[in-house]
PDB file of C-alpha atoms in Angstrom:
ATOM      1  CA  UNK A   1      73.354 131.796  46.867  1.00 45.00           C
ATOM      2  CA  UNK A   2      75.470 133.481  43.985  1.00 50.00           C
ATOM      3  CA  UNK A   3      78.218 132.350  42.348  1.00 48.00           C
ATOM      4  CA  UNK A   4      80.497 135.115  44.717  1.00 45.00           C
ATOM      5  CA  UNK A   5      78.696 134.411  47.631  1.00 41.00           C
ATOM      6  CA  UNK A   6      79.428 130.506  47.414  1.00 42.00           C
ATOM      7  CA  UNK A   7      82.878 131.109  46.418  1.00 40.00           C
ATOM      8  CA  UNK A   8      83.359 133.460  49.362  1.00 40.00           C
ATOM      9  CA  UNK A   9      81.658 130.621  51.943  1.00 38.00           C
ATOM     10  CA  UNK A  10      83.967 128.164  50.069  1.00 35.00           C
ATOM     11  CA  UNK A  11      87.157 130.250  51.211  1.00 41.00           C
ATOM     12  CA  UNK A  12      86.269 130.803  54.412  1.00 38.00           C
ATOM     13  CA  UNK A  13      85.611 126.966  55.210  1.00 32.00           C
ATOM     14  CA  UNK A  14      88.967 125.955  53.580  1.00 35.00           C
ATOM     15  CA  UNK A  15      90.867 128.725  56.042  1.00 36.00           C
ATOM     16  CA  UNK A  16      88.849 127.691  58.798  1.00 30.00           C
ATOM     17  CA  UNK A  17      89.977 124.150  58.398  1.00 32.00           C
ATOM     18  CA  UNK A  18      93.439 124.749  57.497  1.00 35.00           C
ATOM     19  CA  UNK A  19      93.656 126.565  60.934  1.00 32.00           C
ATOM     20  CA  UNK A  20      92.246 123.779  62.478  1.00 32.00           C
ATOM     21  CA  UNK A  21      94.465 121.167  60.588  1.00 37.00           C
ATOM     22  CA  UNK A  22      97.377 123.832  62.230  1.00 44.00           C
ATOM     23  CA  UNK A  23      96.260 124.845  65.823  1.00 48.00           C
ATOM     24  CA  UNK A  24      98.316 122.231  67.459  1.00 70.00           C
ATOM     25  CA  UNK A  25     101.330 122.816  65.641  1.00 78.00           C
ATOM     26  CA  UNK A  26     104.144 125.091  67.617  1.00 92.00           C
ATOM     27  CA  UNK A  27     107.300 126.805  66.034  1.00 90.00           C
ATOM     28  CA  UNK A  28     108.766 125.567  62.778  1.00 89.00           C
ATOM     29  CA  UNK A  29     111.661 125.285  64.841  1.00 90.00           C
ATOM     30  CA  UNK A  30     109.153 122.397  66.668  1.00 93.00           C
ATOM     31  CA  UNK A  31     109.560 124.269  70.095  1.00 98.00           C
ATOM     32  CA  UNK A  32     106.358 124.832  71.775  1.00 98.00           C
ATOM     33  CA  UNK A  33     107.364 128.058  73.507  1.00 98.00           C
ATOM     34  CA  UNK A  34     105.756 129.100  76.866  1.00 98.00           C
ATOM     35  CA  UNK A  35     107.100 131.969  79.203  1.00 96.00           C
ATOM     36  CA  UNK A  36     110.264 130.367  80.675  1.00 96.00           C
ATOM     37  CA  UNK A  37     111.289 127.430  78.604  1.00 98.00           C
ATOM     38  CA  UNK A  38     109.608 125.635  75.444  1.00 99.00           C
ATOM     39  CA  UNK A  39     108.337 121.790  75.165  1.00 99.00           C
ATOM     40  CA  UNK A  40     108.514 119.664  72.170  1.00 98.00           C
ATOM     41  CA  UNK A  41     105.782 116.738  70.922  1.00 98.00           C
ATOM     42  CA  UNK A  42     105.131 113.742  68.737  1.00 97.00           C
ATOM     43  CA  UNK A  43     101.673 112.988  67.861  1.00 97.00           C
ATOM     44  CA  UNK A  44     100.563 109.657  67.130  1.00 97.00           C
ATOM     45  CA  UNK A  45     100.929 108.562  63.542  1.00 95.00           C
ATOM     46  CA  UNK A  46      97.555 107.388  63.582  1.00 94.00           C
ATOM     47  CA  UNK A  47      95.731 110.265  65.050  1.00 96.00           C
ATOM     48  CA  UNK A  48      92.598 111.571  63.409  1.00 95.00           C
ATOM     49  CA  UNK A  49      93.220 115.465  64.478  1.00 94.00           C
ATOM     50  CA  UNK A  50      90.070 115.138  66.881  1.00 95.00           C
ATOM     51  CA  UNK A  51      90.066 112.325  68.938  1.00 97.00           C
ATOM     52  CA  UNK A  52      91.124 113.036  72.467  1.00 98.00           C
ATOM     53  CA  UNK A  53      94.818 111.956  73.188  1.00 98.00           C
ATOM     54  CA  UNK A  54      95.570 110.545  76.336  1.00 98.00           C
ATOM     55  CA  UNK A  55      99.494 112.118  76.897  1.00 99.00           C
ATOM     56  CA  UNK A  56     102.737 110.513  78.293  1.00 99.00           C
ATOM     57  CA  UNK A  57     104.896 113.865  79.435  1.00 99.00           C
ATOM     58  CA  UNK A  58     108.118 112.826  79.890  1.00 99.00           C
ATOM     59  CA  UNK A  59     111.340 114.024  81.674  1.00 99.00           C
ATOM     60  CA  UNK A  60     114.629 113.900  80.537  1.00 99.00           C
ATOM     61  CA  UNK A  61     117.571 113.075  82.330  1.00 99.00           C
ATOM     62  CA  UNK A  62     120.828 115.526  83.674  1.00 98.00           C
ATOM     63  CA  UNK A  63     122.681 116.638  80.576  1.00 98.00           C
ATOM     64  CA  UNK A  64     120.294 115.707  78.303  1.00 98.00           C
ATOM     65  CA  UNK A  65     117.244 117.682  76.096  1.00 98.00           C
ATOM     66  CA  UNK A  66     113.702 117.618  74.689  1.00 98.00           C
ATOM     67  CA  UNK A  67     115.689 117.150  71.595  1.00 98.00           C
ATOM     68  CA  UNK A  68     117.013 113.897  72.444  1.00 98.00           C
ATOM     69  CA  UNK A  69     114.073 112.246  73.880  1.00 98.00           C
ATOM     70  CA  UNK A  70     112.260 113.470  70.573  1.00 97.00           C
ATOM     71  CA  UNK A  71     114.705 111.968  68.158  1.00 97.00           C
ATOM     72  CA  UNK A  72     114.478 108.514  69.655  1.00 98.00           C
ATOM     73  CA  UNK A  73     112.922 106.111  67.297  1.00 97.00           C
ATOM     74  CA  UNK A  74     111.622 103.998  70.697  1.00 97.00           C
ATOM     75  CA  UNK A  75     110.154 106.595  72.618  1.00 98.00           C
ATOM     76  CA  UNK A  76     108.164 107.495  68.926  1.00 98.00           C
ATOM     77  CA  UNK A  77     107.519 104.000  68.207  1.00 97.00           C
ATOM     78  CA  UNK A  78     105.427 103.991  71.923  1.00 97.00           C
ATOM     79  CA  UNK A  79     103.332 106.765  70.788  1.00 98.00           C
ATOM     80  CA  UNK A  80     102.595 105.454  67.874  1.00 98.00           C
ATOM     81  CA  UNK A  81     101.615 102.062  69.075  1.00 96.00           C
ATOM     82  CA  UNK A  82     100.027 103.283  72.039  1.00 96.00           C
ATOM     83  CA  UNK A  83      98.148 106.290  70.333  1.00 98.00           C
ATOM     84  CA  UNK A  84      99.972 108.356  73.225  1.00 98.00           C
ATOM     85  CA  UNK A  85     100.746 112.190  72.785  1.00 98.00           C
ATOM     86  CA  UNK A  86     104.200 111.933  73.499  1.00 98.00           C
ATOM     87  CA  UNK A  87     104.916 115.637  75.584  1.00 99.00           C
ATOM     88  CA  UNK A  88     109.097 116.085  76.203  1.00 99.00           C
ATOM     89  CA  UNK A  89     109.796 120.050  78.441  1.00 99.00           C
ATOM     90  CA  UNK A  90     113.205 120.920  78.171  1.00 99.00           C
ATOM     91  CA  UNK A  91     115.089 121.557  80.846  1.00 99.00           C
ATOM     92  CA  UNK A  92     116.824 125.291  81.476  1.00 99.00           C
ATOM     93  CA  UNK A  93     120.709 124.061  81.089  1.00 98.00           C
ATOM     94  CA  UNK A  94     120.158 120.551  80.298  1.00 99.00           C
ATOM     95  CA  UNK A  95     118.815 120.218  84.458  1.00 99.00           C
ATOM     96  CA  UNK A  96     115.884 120.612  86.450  1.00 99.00           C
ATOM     97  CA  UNK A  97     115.716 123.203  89.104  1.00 99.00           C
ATOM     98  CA  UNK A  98     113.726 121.179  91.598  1.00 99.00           C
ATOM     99  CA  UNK A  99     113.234 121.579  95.261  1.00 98.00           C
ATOM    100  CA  UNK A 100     116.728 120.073  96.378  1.00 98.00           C
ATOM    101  CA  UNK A 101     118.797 120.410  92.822  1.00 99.00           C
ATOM    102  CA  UNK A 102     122.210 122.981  92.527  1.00 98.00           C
ATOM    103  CA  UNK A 103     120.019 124.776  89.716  1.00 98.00           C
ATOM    104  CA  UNK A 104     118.147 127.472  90.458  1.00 98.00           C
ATOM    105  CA  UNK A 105     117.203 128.643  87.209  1.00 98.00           C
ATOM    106  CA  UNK A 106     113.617 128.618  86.820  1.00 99.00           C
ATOM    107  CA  UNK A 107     110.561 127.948  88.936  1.00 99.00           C
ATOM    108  CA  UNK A 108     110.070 124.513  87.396  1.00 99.00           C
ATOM    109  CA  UNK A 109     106.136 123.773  88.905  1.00 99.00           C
ATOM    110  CA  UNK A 110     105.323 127.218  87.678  1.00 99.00           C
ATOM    111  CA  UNK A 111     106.748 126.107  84.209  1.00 99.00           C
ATOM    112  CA  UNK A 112     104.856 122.938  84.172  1.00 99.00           C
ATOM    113  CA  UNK A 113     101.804 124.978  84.868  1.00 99.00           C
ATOM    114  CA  UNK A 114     102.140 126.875  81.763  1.00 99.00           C
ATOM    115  CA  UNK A 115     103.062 123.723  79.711  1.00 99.00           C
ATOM    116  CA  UNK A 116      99.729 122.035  80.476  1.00 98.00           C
ATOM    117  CA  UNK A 117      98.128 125.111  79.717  1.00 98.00           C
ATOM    118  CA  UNK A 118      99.352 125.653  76.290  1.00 98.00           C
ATOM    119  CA  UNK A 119      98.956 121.743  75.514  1.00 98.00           C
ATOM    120  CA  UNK A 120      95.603 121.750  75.884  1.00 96.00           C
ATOM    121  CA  UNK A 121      95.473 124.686  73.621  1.00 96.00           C
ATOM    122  CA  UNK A 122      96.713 122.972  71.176  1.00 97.00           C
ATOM    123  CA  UNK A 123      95.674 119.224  71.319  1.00 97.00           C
ATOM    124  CA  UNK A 124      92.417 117.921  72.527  1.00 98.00           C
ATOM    125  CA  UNK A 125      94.009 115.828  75.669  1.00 98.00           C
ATOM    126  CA  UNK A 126      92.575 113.431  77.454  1.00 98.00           C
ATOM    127  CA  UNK A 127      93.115 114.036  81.019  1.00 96.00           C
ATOM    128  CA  UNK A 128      92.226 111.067  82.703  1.00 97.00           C
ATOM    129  CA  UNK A 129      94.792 109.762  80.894  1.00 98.00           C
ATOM    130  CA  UNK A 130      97.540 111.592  81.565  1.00 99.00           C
ATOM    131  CA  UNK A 131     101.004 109.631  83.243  1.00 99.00           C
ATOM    132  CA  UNK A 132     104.104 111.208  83.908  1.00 99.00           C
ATOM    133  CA  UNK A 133     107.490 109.983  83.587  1.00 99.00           C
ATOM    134  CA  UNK A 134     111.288 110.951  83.931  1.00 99.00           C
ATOM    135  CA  UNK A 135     114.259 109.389  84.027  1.00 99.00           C
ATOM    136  CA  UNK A 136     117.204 110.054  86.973  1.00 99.00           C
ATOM    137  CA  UNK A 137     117.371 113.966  87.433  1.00 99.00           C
ATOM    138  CA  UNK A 138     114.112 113.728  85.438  1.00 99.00           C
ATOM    139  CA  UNK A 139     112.318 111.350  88.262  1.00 99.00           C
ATOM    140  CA  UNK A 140     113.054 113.736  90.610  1.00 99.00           C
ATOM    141  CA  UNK A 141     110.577 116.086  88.652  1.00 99.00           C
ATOM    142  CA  UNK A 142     108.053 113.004  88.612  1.00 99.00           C
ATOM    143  CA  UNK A 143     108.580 112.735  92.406  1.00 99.00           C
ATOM    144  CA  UNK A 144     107.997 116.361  92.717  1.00 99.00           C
ATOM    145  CA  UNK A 145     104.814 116.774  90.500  1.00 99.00           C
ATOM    146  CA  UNK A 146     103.251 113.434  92.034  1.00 99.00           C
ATOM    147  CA  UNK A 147     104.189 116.027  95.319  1.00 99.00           C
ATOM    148  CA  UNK A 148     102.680 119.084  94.856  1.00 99.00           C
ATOM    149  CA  UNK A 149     100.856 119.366  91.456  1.00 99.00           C
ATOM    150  CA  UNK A 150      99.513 115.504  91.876  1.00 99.00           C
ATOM    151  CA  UNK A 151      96.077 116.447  90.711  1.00 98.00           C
ATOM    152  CA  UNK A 152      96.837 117.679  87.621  1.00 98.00           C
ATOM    153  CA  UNK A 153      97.984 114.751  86.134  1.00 99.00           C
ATOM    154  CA  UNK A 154      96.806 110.313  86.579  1.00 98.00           C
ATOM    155  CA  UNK A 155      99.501 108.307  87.133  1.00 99.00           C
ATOM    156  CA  UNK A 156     103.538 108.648  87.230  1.00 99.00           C
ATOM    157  CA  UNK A 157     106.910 106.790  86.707  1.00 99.00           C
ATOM    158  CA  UNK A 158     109.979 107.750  88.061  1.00 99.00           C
ATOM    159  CA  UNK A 159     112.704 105.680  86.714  1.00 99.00           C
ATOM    160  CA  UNK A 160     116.260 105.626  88.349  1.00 99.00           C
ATOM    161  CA  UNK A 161     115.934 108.824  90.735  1.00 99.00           C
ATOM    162  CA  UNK A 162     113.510 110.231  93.715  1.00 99.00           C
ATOM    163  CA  UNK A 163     113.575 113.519  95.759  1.00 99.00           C
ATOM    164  CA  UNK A 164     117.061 115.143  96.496  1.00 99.00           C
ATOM    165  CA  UNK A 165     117.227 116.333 100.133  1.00 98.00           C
ATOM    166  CA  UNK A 166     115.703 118.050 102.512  1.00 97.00           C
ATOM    167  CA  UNK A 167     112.826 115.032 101.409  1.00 95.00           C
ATOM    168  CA  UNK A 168     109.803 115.692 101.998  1.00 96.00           C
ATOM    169  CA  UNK A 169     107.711 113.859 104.816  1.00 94.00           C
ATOM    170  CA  UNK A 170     104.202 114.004 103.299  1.00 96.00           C
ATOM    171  CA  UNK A 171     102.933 115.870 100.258  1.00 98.00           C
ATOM    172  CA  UNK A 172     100.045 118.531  99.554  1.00 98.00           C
ATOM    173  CA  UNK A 173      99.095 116.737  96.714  1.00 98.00           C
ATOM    174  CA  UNK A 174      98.547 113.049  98.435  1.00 98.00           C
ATOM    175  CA  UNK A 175      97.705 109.928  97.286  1.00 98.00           C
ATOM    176  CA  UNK A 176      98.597 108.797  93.908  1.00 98.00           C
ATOM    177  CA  UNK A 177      99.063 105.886  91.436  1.00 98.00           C
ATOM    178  CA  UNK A 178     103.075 105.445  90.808  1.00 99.00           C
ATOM    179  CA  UNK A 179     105.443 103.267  89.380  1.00 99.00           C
ATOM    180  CA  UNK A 180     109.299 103.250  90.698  1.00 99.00           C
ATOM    181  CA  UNK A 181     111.554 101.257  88.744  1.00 99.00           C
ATOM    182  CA  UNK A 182     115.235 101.303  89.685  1.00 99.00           C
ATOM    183  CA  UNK A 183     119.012  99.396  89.144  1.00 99.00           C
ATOM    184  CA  UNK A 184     120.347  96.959  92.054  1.00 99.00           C
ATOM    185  CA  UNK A 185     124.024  98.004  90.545  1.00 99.00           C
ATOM    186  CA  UNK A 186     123.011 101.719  90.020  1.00 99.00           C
ATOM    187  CA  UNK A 187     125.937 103.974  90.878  1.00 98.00           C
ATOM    188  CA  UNK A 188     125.215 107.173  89.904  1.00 99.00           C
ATOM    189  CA  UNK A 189     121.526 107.618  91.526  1.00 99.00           C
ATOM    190  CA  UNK A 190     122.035 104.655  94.334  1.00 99.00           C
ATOM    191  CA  UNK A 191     118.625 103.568  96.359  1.00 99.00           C
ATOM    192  CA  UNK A 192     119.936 105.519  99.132  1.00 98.00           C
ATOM    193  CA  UNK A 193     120.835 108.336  97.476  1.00 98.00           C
ATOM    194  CA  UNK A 194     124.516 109.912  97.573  1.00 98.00           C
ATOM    195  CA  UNK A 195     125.739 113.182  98.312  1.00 98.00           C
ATOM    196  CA  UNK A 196     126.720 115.660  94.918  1.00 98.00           C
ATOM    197  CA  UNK A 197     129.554 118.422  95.091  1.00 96.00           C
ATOM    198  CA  UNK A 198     131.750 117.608  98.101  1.00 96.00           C
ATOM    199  CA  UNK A 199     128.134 117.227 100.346  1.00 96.00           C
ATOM    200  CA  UNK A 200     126.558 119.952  99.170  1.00 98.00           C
ATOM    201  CA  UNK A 201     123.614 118.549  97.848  1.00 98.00           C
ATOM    202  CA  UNK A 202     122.136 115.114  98.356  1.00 99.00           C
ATOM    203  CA  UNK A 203     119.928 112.648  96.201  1.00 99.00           C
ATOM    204  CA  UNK A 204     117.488 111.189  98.401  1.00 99.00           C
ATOM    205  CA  UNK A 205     116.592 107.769  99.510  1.00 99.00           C
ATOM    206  CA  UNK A 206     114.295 105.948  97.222  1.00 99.00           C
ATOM    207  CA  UNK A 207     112.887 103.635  99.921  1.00 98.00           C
ATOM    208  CA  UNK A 208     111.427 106.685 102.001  1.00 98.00           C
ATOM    209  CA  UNK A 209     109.980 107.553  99.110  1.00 98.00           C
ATOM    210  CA  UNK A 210     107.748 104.539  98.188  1.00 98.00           C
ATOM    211  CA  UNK A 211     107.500 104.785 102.471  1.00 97.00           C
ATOM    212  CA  UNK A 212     105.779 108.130 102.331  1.00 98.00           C
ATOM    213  CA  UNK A 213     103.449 107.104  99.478  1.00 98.00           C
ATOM    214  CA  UNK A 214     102.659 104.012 101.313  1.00 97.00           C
ATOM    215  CA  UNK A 215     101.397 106.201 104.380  1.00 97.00           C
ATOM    216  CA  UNK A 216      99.506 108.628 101.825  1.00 98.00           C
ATOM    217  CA  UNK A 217      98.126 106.112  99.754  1.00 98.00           C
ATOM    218  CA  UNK A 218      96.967 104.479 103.231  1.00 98.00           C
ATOM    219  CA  UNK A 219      98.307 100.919 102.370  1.00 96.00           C
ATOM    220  CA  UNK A 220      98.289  98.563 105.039  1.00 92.00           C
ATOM    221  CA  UNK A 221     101.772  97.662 106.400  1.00 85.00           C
ATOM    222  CA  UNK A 222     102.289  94.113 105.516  1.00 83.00           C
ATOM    223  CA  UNK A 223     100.311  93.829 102.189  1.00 84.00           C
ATOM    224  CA  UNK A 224     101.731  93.704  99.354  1.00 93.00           C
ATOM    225  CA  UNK A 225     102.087  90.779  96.545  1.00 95.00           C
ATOM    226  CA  UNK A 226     105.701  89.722  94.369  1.00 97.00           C
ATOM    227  CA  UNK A 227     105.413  89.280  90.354  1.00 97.00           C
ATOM    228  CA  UNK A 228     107.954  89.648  87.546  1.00 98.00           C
ATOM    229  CA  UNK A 229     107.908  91.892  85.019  1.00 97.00           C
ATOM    230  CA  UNK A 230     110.605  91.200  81.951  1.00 96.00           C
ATOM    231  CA  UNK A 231     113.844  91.684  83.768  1.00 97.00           C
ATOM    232  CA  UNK A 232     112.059  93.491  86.553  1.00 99.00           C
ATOM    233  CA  UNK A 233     111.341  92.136  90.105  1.00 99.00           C
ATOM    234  CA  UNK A 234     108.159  93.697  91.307  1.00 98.00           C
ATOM    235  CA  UNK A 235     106.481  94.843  94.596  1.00 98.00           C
ATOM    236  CA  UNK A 236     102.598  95.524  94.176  1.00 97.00           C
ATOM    237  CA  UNK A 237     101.498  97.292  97.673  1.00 95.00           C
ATOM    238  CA  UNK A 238      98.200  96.094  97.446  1.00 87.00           C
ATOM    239  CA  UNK A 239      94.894  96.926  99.686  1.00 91.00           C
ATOM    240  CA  UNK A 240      95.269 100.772  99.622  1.00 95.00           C
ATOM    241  CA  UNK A 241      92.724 102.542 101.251  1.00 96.00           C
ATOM    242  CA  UNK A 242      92.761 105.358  98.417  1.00 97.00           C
ATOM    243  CA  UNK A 243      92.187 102.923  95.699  1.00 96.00           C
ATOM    244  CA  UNK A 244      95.466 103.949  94.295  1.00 97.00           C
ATOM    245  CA  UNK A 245      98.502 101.347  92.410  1.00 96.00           C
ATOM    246  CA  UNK A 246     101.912 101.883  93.716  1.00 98.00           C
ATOM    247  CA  UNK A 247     104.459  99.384  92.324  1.00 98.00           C
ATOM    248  CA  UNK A 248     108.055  99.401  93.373  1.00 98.00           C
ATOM    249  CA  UNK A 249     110.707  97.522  91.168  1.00 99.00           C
ATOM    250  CA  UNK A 250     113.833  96.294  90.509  1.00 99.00           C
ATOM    251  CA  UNK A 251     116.390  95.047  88.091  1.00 99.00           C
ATOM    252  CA  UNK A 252     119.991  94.025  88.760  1.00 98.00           C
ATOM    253  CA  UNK A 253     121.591  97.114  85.868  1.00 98.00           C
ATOM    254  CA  UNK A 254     122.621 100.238  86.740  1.00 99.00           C
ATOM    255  CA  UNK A 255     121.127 103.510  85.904  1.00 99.00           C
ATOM    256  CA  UNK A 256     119.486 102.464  83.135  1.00 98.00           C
ATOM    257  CA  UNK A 257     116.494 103.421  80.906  1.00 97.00           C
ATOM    258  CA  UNK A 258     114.557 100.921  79.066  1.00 97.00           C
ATOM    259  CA  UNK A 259     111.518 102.136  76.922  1.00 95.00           C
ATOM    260  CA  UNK A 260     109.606  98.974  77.258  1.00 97.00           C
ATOM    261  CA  UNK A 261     109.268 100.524  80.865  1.00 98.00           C
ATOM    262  CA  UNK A 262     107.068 103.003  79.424  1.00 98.00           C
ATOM    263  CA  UNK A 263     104.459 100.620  77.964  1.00 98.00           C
ATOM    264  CA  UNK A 264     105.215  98.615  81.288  1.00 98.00           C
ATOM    265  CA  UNK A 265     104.020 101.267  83.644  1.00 98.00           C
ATOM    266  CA  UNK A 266     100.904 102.417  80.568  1.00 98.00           C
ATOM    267  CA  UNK A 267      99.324  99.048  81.618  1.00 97.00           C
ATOM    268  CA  UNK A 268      99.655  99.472  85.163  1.00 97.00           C
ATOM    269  CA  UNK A 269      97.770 103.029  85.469  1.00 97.00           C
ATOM    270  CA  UNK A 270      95.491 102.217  82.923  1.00 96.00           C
ATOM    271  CA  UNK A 271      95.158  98.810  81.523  1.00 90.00           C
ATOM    272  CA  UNK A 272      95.800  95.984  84.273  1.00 67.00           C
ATOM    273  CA  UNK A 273      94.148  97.106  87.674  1.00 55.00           C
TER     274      UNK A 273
END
């Protein structure tokens, strides 16, 4: 080989693996942009570039953004320590336009469709390992998914929220592993739901819920064990016919979000069966 011709080889290897060192990496803005709305993401600190991530996509609340979640120092901190990709979609208006909301403005399954898509275009994800979570309008999106785009994903959380009405009595998707967590003193999503602009729309009842995926998950009627978790009072529905973990629990708060949930709910999906 010439002096030239190694040069020339030497140029092309660094370009090849500066693209490579790049490919994940969205906007300089840090929106990941798909064709109605944009996602944002935190890699772990840790992370080699290649190894496979396993991915906690989480869902904001009503009001708030991708932004937000991103610029907590807690929800980093977990995908650091967890070696989670840490995946935050934004929601058109600061809402979610799912099946029951007073938003109509986007087709949000179709959205989440094109968010996996361009995710694993960019990161090498693990998806075996991939849990879902949201917070109050944001669980209603975990509800939803765990609904009708179930397979797609491994496990979910919905913290503080469930369907809105008309709820659903069964779901296309079927069994899955989930993880409610809600507040005793919780006003603004109650368990049983409460109606939003003058009746208009209605949160649903979060105790149907964990009913239908008891039915789908085929879990016998009267099994299920008690345990504590932190502040949380538990519900394991155990001997499920579909092999899957559905946890329901409680804490006297309101509608609250605590992080160490997330790390919580990691262990049940994929750590502690």
């Amino acid at each position: 080989m010439d002096r030239l011709t190694g040069i020339l080889a030497l140029f092309g290897f660094l370009l090849t693996a500066s693209a490579d060192a790049a490919a994940g990496e969205c906007a300089p803005d840090g929106l990941c942009r798909v064709s109605t709305g944009y996602y944002m993401v935190h890699a772990p600190a840790r992370w080699d570039g290649k190894e496979p991530l396993p991915a906690l996509i989480h869902f904001h609340g009503y009001r708030e953004s991708a932004a937000d979640m991103l610029a907590r120092e807690d929800l980093r901190a977990f995908a650091d320590l967890k070696g989670v990709l840490l995946v935050v979609p934004h929601g058109e208006g600061n809402t979610w336009s799912h099946p029951g909301s007073p938003s109509s403005l986007r087709d949000e399954f179709a959205f989440v469709d094109s968010v996996l898509e361009d995710l694993k275009k960019r990161y090498p994800v693990d998806q075996k390992r991939l849990l879902v979570s949201g917070f109050s309008q944001g669980a209603a999106m975990v509800w939803n998914l765990a609904c009708h785009r179930g397979e797609k994903f491994s496990a979910f959380l919905a913290i503080a929220g469930t369907f809105w009405l008309p709820q659903p009595e069964t779901c296309p998707s079927g069994a899955q592993t989930l993880v409610q967590i809600h507040g005793l003193a919780d006003r603004t999503v109650p368990l049983e739901g409460r109606p939003i602009r003058n009746g208009a729309f209605r949160q649903g009842d979060v105790r149907r819920a964990i009913g239908m995926m008891r039915r789908l998950n085929a879990c016998p009627v009267d099994s299920s064990r008690a345990y504590r978790e932190g502040a949380l009072a538990c519900e394991r529905i155990d001997g499920c016919t579909s092999g899957k973990v559905l946890d329901f629990c409680l804490h006297p708060g309101g509608h609250d979000f605590d992080p160490a949930w997330l790390d919580f709910a990691w262990r049940v999906a994929f750590e502690a069966r």
